[in-house]
Short mmCIF file of C-alpha atoms in Angstrom, two decimals:
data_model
loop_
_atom_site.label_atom_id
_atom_site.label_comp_id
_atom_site.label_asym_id
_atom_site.label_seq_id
_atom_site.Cartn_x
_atom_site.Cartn_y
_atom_site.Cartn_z
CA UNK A 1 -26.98 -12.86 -23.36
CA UNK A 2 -30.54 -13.72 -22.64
CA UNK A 3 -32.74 -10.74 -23.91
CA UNK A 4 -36.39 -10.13 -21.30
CA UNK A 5 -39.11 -8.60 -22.69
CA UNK A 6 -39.51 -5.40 -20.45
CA UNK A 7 -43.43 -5.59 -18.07
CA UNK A 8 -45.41 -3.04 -16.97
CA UNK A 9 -43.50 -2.94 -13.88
CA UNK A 10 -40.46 -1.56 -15.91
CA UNK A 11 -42.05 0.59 -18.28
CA UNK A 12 -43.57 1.90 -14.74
CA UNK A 13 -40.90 2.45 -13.45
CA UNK A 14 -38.96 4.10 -16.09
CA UNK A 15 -41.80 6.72 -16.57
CA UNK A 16 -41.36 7.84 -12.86
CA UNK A 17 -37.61 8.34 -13.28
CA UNK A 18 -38.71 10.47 -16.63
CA UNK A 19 -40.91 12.48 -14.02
CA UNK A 20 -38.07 13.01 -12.33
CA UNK A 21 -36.19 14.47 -14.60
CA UNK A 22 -38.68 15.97 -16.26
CA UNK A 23 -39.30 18.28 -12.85
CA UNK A 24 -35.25 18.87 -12.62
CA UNK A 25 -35.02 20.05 -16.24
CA UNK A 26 -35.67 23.75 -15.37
CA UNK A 27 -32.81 23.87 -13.28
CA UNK A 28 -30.21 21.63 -14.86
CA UNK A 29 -29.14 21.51 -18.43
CA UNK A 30 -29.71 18.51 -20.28
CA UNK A 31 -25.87 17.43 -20.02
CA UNK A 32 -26.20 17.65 -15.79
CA UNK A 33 -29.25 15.16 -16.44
CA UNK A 34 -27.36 12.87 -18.17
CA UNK A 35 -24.40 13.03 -16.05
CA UNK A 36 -26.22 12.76 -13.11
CA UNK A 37 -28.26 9.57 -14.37
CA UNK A 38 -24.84 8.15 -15.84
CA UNK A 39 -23.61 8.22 -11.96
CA UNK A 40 -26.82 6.65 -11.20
CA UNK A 41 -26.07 3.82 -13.64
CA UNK A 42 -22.71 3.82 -12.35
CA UNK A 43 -23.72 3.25 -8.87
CA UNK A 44 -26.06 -0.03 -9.69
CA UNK A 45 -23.51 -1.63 -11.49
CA UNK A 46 -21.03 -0.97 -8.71
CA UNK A 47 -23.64 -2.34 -6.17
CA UNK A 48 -24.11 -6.05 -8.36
CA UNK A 49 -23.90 -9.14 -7.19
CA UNK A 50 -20.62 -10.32 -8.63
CA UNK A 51 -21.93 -13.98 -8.28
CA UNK A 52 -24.47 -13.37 -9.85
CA UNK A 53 -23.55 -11.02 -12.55
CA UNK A 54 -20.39 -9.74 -13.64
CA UNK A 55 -19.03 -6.58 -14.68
CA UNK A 56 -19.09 -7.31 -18.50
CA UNK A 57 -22.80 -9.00 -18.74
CA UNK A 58 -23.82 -5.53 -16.42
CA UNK A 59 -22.10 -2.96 -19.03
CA UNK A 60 -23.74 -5.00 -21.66
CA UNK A 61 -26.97 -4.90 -20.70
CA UNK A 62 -26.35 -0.77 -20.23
CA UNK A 63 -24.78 -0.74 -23.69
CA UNK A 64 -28.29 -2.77 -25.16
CA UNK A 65 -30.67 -0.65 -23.47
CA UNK A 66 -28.92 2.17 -24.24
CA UNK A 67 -29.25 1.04 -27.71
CA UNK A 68 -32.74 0.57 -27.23
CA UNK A 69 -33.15 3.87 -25.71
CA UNK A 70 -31.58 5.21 -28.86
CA UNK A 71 -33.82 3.38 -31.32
CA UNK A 72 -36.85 4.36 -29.08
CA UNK A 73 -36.44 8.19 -29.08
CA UNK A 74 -35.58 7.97 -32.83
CA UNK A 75 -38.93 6.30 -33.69
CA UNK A 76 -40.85 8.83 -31.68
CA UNK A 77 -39.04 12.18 -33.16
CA UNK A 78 -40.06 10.38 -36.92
CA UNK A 79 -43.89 9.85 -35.39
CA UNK A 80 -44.02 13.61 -34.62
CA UNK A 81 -42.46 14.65 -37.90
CA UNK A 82 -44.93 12.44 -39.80
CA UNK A 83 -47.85 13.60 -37.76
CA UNK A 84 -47.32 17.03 -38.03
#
């Protein structure tokens, strides 16, 4: 699978659904968040094109930027234990 280089538009993007969350996490415990967001996830890859993208190629790219979501939280948590 081809791997894009996220933009601005997507790192954007992904900081206003953070916002939303972030304004939600008062009332809902972080496991309603992620269940919530998992249905989201659900819901887009229900709503593909199937001739243009299949059901395996749309988990995958879930399962990478999950991945990279991972690997991304990780590295901050070790840049706030290093800097403090």
């Amino acid at each position: 699978m081809k791997h894009a280089a996220p933009k601005d538009k997507h790192f954007l993007l992904r900081r206003e659904l953070v916002s939303v969350l972030c304004r939600h996490q008062e009332s809902f415990c972080a496991a309603e968040l992620l269940a919530v967001s998992s249905q989201l996830v659900g819901n887009l890859i229900a709503l593909q094109d199937e001739t243009r993208m299949s059901p395996e190629i749309a988990m995958e790219i879930v399962l990478q930027n999950i991945e990279e979501g991972n690997r991304t939280a990780i590295a901050g948590l070790e840049t706030e234990t290093t800097a403090a």
